[in-house]
Tab-separated table of C-alpha atoms and ligand atoms in Angstrom:
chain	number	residue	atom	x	y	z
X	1	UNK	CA	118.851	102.091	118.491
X	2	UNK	CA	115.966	100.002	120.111
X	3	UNK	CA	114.549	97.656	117.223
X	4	UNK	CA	110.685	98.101	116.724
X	5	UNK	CA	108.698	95.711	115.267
X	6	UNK	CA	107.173	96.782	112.588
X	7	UNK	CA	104.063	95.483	111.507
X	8	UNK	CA	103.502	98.204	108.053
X	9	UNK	CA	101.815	96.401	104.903
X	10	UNK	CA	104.679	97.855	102.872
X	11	UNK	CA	107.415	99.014	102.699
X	12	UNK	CA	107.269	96.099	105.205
X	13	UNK	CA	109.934	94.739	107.605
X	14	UNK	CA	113.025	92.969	105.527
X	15	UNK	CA	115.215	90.251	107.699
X	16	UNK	CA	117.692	91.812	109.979
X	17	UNK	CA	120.343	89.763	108.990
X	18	UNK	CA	120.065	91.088	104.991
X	19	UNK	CA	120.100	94.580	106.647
X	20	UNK	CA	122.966	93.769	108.155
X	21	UNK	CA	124.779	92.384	104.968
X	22	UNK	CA	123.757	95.111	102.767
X	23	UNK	CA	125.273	97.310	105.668
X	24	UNK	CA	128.734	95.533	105.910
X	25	UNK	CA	129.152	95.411	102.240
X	26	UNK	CA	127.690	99.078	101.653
X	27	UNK	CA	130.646	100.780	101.203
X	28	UNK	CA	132.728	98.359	99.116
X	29	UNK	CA	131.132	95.274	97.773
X	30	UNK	CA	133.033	92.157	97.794
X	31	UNK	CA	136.639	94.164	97.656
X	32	UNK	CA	134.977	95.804	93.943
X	33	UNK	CA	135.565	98.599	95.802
X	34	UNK	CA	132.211	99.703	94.528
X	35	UNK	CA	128.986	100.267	96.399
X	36	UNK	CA	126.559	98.080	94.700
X	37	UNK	CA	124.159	101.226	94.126
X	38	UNK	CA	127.389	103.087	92.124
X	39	UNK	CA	128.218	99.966	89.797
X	40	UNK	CA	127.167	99.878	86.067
X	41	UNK	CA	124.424	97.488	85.424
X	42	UNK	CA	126.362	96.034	82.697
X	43	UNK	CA	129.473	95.512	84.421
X	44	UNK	CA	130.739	92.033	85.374
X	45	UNK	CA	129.850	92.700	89.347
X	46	UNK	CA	125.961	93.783	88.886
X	47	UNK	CA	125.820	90.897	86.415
X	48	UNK	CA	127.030	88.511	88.498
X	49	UNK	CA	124.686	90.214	91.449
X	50	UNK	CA	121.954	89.931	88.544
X	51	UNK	CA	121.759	86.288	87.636
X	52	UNK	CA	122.669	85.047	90.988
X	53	UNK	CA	119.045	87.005	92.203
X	54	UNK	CA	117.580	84.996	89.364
X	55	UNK	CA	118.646	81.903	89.931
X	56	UNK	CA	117.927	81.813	93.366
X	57	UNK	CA	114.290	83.064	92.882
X	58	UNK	CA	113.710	80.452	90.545
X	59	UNK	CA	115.267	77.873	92.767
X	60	UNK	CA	112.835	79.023	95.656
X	61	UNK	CA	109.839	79.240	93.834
X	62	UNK	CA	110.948	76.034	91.220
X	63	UNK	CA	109.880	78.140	88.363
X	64	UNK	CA	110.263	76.121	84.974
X	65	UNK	CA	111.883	76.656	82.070
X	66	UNK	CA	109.478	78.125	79.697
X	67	UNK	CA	108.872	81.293	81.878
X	68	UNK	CA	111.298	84.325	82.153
X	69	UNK	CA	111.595	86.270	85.157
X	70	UNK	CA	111.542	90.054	84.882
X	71	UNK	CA	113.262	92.644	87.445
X	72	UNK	CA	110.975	95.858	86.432
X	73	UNK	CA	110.103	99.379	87.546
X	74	UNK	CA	106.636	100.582	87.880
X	75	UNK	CA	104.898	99.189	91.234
X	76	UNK	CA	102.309	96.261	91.033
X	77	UNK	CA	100.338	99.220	89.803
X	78	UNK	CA	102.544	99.472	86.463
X	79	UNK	CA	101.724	95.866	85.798
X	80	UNK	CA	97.617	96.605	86.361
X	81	UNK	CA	98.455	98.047	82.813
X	82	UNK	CA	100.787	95.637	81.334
X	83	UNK	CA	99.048	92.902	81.477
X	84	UNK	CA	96.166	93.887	79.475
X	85	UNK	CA	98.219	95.554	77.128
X	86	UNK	CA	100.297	92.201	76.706
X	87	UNK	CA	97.987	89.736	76.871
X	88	UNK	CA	95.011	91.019	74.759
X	89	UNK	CA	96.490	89.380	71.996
X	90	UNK	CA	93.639	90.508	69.680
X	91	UNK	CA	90.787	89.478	72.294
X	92	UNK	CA	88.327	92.020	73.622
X	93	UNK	CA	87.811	90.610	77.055
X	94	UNK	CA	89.387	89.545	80.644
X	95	UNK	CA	88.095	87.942	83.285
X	96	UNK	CA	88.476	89.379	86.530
X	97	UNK	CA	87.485	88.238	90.115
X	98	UNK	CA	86.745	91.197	92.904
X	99	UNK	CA	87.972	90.265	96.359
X	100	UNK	CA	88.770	93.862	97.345
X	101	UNK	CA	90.391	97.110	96.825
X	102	UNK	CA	93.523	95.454	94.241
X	103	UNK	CA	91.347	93.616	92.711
X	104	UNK	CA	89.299	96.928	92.376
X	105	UNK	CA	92.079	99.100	91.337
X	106	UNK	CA	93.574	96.230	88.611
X	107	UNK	CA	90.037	96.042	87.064
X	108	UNK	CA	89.451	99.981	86.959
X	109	UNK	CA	93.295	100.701	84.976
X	110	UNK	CA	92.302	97.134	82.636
X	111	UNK	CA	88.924	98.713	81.886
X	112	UNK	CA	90.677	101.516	79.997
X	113	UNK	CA	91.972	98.537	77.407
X	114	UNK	CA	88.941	95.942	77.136
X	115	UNK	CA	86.368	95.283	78.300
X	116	UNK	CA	85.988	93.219	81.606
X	117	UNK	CA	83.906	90.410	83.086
X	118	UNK	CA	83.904	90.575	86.911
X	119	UNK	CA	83.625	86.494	86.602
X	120	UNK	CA	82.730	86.677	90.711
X	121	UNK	CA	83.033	89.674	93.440
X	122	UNK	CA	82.428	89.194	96.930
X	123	UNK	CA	82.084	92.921	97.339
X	124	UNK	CA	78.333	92.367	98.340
X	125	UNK	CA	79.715	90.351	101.338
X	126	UNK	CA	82.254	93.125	101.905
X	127	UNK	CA	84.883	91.312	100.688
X	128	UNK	CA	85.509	88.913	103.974
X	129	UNK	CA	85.508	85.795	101.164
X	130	UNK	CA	86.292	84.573	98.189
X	131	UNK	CA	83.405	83.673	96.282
X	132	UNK	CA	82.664	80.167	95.412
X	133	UNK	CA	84.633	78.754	92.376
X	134	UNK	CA	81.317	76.799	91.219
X	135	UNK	CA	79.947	80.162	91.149
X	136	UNK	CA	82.831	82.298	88.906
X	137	UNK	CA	80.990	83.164	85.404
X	138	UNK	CA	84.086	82.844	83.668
X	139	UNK	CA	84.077	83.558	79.576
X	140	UNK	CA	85.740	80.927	77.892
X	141	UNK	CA	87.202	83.215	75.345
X	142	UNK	CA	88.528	85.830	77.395
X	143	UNK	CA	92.156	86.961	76.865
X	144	UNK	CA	93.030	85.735	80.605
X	145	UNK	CA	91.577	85.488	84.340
X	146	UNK	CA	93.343	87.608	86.618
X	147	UNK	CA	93.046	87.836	90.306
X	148	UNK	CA	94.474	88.902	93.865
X	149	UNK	CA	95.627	85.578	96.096
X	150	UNK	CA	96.250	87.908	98.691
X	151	UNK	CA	94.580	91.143	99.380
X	152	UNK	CA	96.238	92.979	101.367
X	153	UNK	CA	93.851	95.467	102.481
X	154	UNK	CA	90.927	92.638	103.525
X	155	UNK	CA	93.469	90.383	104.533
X	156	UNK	CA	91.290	88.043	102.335
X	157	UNK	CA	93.775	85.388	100.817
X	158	UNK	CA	92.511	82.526	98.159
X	159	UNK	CA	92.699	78.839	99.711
X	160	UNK	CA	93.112	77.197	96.206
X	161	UNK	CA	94.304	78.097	92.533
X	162	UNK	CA	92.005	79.026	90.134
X	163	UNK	CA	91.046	76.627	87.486
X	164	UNK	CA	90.598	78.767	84.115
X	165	UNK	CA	91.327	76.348	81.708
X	166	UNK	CA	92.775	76.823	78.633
X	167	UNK	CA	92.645	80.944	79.467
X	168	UNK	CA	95.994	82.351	80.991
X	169	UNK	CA	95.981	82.990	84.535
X	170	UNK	CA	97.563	86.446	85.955
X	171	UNK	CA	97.596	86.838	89.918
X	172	UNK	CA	98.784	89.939	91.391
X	173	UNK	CA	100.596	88.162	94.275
X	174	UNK	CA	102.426	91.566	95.773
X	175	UNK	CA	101.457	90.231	98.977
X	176	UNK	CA	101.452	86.410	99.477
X	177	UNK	CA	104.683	85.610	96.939
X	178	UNK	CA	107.574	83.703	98.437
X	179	UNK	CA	105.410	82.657	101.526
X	180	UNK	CA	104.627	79.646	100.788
X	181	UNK	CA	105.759	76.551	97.965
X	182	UNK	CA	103.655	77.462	94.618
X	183	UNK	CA	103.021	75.508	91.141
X	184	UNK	CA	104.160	78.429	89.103
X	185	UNK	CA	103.435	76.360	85.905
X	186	UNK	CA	99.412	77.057	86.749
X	187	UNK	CA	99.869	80.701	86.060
X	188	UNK	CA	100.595	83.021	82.370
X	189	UNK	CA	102.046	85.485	84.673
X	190	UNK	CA	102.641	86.138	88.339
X	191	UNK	CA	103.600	90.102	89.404
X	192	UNK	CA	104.411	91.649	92.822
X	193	UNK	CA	105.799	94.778	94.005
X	194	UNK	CA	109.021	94.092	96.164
X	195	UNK	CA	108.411	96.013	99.039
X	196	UNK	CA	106.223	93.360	101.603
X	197	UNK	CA	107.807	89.898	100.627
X	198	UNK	CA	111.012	90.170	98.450
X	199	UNK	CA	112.903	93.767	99.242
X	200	UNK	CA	112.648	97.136	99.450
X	201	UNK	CA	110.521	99.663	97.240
X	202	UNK	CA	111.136	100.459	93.901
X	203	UNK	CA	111.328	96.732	92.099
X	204	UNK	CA	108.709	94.991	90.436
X	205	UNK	CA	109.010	90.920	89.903
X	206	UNK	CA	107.124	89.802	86.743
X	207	UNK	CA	107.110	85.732	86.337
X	208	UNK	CA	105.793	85.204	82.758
X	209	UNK	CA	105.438	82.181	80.384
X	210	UNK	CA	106.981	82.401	77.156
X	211	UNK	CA	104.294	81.842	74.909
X	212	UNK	CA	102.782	84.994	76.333
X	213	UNK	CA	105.677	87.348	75.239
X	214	UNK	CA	105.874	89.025	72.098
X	215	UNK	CA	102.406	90.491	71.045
X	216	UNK	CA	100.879	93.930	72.733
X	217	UNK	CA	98.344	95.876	71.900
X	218	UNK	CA	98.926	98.647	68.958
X	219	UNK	CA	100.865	101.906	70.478
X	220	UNK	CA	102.203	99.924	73.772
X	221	UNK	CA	105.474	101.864	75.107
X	222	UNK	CA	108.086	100.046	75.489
X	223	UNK	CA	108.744	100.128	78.920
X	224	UNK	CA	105.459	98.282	79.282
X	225	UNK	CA	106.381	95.412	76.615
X	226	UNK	CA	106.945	92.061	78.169
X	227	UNK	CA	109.325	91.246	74.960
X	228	UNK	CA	111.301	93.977	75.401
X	229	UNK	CA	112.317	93.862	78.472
X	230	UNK	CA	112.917	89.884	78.352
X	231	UNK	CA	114.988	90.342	75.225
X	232	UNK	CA	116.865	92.901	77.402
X	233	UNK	CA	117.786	90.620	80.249
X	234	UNK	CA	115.404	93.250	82.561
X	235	UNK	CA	118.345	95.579	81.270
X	236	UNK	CA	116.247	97.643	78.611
X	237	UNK	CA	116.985	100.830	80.609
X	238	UNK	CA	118.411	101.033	84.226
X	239	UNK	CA	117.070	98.410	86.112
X	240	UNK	CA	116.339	99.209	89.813
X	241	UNK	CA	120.021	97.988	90.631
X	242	UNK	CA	119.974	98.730	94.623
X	243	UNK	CA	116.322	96.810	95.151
X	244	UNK	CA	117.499	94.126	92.966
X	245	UNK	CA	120.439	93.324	95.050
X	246	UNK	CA	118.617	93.278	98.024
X	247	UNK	CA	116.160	90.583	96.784
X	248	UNK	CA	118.938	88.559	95.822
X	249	UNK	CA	120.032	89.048	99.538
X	250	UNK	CA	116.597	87.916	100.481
X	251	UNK	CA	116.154	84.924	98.259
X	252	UNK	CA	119.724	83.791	99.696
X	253	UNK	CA	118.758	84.527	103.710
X	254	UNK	CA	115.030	82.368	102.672
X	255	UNK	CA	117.056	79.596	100.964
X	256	UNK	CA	119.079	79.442	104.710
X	257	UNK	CA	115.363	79.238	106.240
X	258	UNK	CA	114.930	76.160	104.678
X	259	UNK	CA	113.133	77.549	101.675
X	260	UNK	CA	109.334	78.029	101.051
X	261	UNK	CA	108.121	74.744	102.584
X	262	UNK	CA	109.769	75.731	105.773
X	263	UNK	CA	108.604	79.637	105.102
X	264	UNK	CA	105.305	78.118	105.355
X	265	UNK	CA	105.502	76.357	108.289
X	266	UNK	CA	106.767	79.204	110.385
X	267	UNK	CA	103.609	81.819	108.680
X	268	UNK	CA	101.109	79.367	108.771
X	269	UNK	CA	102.116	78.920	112.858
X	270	UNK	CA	102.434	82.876	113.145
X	271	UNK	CA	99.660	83.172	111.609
X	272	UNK	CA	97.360	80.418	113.155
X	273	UNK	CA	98.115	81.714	117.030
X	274	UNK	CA	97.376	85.664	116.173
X	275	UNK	CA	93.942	84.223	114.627
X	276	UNK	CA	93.236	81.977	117.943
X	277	UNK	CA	94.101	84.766	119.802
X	278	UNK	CA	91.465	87.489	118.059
X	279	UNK	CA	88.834	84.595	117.584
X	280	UNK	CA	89.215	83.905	121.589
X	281	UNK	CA	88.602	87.289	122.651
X	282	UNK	CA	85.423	88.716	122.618
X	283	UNK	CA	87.756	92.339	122.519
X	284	UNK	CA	88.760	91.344	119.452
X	285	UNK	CA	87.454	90.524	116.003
X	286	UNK	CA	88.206	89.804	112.432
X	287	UNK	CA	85.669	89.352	110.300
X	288	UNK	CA	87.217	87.078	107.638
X	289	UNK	CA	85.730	83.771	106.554
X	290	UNK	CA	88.122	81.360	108.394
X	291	UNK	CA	89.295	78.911	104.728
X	292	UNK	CA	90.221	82.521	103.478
X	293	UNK	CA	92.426	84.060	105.797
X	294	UNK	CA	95.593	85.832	104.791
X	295	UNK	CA	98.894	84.213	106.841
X	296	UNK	CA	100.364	87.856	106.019
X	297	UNK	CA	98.250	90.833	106.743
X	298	UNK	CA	95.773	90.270	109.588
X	299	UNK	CA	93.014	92.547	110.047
X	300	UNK	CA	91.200	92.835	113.689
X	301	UNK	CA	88.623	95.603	115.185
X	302	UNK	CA	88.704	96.046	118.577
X	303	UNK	CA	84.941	95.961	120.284
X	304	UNK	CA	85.086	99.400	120.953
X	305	UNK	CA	86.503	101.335	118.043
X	306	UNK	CA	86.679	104.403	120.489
X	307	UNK	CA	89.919	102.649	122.384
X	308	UNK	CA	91.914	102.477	118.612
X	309	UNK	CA	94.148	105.568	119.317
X	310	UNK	CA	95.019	103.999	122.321
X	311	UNK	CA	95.721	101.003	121.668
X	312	UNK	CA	97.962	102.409	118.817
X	313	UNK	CA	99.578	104.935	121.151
X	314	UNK	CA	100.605	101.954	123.945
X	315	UNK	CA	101.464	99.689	120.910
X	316	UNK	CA	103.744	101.797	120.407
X	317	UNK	CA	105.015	102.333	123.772
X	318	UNK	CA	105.537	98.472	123.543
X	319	UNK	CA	107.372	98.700	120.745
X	320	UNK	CA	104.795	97.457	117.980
X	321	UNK	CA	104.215	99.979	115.120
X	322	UNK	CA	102.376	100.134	112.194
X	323	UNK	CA	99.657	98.296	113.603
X	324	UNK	CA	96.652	101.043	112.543
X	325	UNK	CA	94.400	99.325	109.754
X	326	UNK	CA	93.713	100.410	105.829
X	327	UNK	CA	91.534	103.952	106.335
X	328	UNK	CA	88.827	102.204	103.967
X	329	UNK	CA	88.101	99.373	107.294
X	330	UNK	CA	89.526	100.776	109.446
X	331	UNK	CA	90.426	98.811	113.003
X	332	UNK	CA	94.095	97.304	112.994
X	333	UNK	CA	95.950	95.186	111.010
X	334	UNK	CA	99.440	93.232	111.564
X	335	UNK	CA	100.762	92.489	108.140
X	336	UNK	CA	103.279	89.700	109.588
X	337	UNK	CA	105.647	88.768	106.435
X	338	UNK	CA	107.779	86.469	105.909
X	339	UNK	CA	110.979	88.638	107.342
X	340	UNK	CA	108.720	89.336	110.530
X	341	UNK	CA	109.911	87.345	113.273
X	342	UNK	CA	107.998	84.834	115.554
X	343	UNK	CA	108.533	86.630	118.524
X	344	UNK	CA	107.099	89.811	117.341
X	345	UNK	CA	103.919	87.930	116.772
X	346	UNK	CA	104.259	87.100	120.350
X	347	UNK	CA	105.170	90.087	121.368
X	348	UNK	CA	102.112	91.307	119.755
X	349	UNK	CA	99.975	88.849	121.134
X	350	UNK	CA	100.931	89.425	124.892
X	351	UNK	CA	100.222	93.235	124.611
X	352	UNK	CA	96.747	92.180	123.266
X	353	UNK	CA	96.302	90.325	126.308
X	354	UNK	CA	97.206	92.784	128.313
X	355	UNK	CA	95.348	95.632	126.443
X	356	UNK	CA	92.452	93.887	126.637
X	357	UNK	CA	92.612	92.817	130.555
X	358	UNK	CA	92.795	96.281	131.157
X	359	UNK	CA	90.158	97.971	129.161
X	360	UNK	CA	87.916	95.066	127.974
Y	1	PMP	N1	98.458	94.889	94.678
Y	1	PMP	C1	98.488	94.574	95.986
Y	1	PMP	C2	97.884	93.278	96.431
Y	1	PMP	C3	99.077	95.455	96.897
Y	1	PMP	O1	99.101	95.157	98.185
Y	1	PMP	C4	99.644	96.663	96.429
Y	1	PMP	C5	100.334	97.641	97.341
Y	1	PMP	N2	99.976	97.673	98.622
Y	1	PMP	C6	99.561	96.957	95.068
Y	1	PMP	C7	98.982	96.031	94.223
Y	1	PMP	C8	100.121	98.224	94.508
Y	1	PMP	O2	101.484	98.052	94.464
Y	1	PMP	P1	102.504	99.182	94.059
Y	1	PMP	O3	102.456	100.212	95.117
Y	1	PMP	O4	103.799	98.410	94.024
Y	1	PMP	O5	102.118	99.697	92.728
C-alpha cells in the first residue's frame, strides 16, 4: 500500500503508529485473547482500557478535579442539544457567538429550547474573523455563552478565551481540542466529536464541571442527561468501546510527543509555513484575518477557481487527498491535525510550488 496523506476535515488522519498498535493487538489484546471491540464493557479488560483513556486525557489537558469527563455517542451534533437541555437550569436564554457554519448549526438545534442572543456574529464579514470581544452584547443572565474556538469550515479559530463572567462557558472544540495546552477550569463544558483530533468516528468527549450536572430541562431523555451518564461512569448503555480505545491509544502516542505544549509547537510551525506559503503567492489566497487563523484546517482559493479540478486531480497524483474545500466556500482546504505529519505539510507545500510555477 502507498500511504497518502490525507488532508480530510474528519474522519481525519489518526497517527500511524496507533494504527499500527490497534493492528498488532487486533486480534488478541494483551494475551485477553479478546479483540478489544468483542470485550464486555464491564469486564476487568475494557475497564482497565476505560480509566487508563481517562486518566491520560486528563493528564494531557490538566483537567481539575471538579469536572467529569464523559465518553458519549451522538456526534458534536448530539451535544448542540445537550447543552441547552442541561444547562437551562430554569433560565430562558443563551448567549451565542456566530463565527460560521457550527456556530450556525449549534444556535439553530438550541433555538428549539430557549431563546438565543447572538452576543456577536461576524457573518456580515463572511465569517473571516472573530468579532471584537469589546463588541459581544453578552446578557448577564443568560444560562451560558457558548461558542466555536475552531471552525472548521472557515478555518476561523479564536486567539483568546472568552471572558463571560459569572455565566458558564460551553465551546464546541471538535476541531482545535488536544492541539494545544488549555485552562480547562475557564470553561462549564468543553465537547468534541472524536474523529479530527482524538480518534476515529463514533465517540463524543464531553468535559463538564460538576456544579453543572444534575438539573435538565422537564422531559430530557436520558441519553442526553449529563447526570446520568456521569453517575454511569459513561457506561449508562454501551459506550462506543472500539473509538474509546483508540483515543486512549492517542492520548498515550501525544503524551510520547511531549504532550500539548510540544503538540503546539509542531502545529503552530505546520501551520505558520503553509500560511507564508499562501500569503506569498499571489496564486494563492486565504482570506482569514491573520490573529484568527486556525493551526488545523486551512482554507486557500486558488486565483483562478477554473484550475480547482486540477489541482485536485494532480494532488492526488502526488499523493495529497482530501484537499477540495467545504462546498459552502468552496476553494481548498488542508485540515492538518495534530496526527498529520510535518512532512506532509511539506509535501503539500512543494506541490503548491510547483502547481503554481506551472499554471500561475
Ligand atoms: N462542530 C464542529 C466544529 C465540527 O467541525 C463538526 C463536524 N465537522 C461538528 C460540530 C459536527 O460534529 P459531528 O459530526 O460529530 O456531529
Amino acid at each position: 500500500m502507498t500511504k497518502k496523506y490525507n488532508f480530510s476535515a474528519g474522519p481525519a488522519v489518526l497517527p500511524e503508529a496507533v494504527l499500527q498498535q490497534a493492528k498488532e493487538e487486533l486480534l488478541d489484546w494483551q494475551g485477553s485473547g479478546m479483540s478489544v471491540m468483542e470485550m464486555s464493557h464491564r469486564g476487568k479488560e475494557f475497564m482497565s482500557i476505560a480509566a487508563a483513556a481517562e486518566q491520560d486525557l486528563r493528564e494531557l489537558l490538566a483537567i481539575p478535579d471538579n469536572y467529569k469527563v464523559l465518553f458519549l455517542q451522538g456526534g458534536a451534533s448530539a451535544q448542540f442539544a445537550m447543552a441547552p437541555m442541561n444547562l437551562l437550569r430554569g433560565k430562558t436564554s443563551a448567549d451565542y457567538i456566530n463565527t460560521g457554519s457550527w456556530s450556525k448549526k449549534a444556535i439553530a438545534e438550541a433555538s428549539r429550547f430557549c431563546e438565543v442572543n447572538v452576543a456577536a456574529t461576524s457573518e456580515a464579514v463572511k465569517f473571516t474573523t472573530v468579532p471584537a470581544e469589546s463588541e459581544w452584547q453578552l446578557n448577564a443572565d443568560a444560562a451560558y455563552l457558548h461558542y466555536t474556538p475552531n471552525e472548521t469550515i472557515g478555518g476561523v479559530e479564536f486567539p483568546l478565551i472568552p471572558d463571560a463572567g459569572d455565566v458558564p462557558l460551553v465551546a464546541d472544540m471538535s476541531s482545535t481540542i488536544l492541539s494545544r495546552p488549555l485552562d480547562v477550569s475557564r470553561y462549564g463544558v468543553i465537547y468534541a466529536g472524536a474523529q479530527k483530533n482524538i480518534g476515529p468516528a463514533g465517540l463524543t468527549i464531553v468535559i463538564v464541571r460538576d456544579d453543572l450536572i444534575g438539573e435538565t430541562l422537564h422531559g430530557t431523555p436520558a441519553m442526553f442527561d449529563y447526570k446520568i451518564h456521569a453517575d454511569a461512569g459513561s457506561m449508562y448503555n454501551t459506550p462506543p468501546t472500539y473509538g474509546w480505545y483508540l483515543a486512549g491509544l492517542v492520548f498515550k502516542w501525544l503524551k510520547q510527543q511531549g504532550g500539548l505544549h510540544s503538540m503546539a509547537e509542531i502545529n503552530s510551525r505546520k501551520a505558520g509555513k503553509l500560511y507564508a506559503a499562501i500569503d506569498d503567492s499571489d496564486f494563492y489566497a486565504n482570506p482569514v484575518d491573520h490573529a484568527c487563523r486556525s493551526w488545523m484546517n486551512v482554507p486557500f482559493t486558488l486565483a483562478d477557481p477554473a484550475l480547482d479540478k486540477t489541482f485536485l486531480e494532480e494532488a492526488e497524483e502526488n499523493g495529497l487527498i482530501t484537499l477540495k474545500g467545504h462546498r459552502s466556500v468552496g476553494g481548498m482546504r488542508a485540515s492538518i491535525y495534530n496526527a498529520m505529519p510535518e512532512a506532509a505539510v511539506d509535501a503539500l507545500i512543494g506541490f503548491m510550488a510547483e502547481f503554481e510555477r506551472k499554471y500561475g
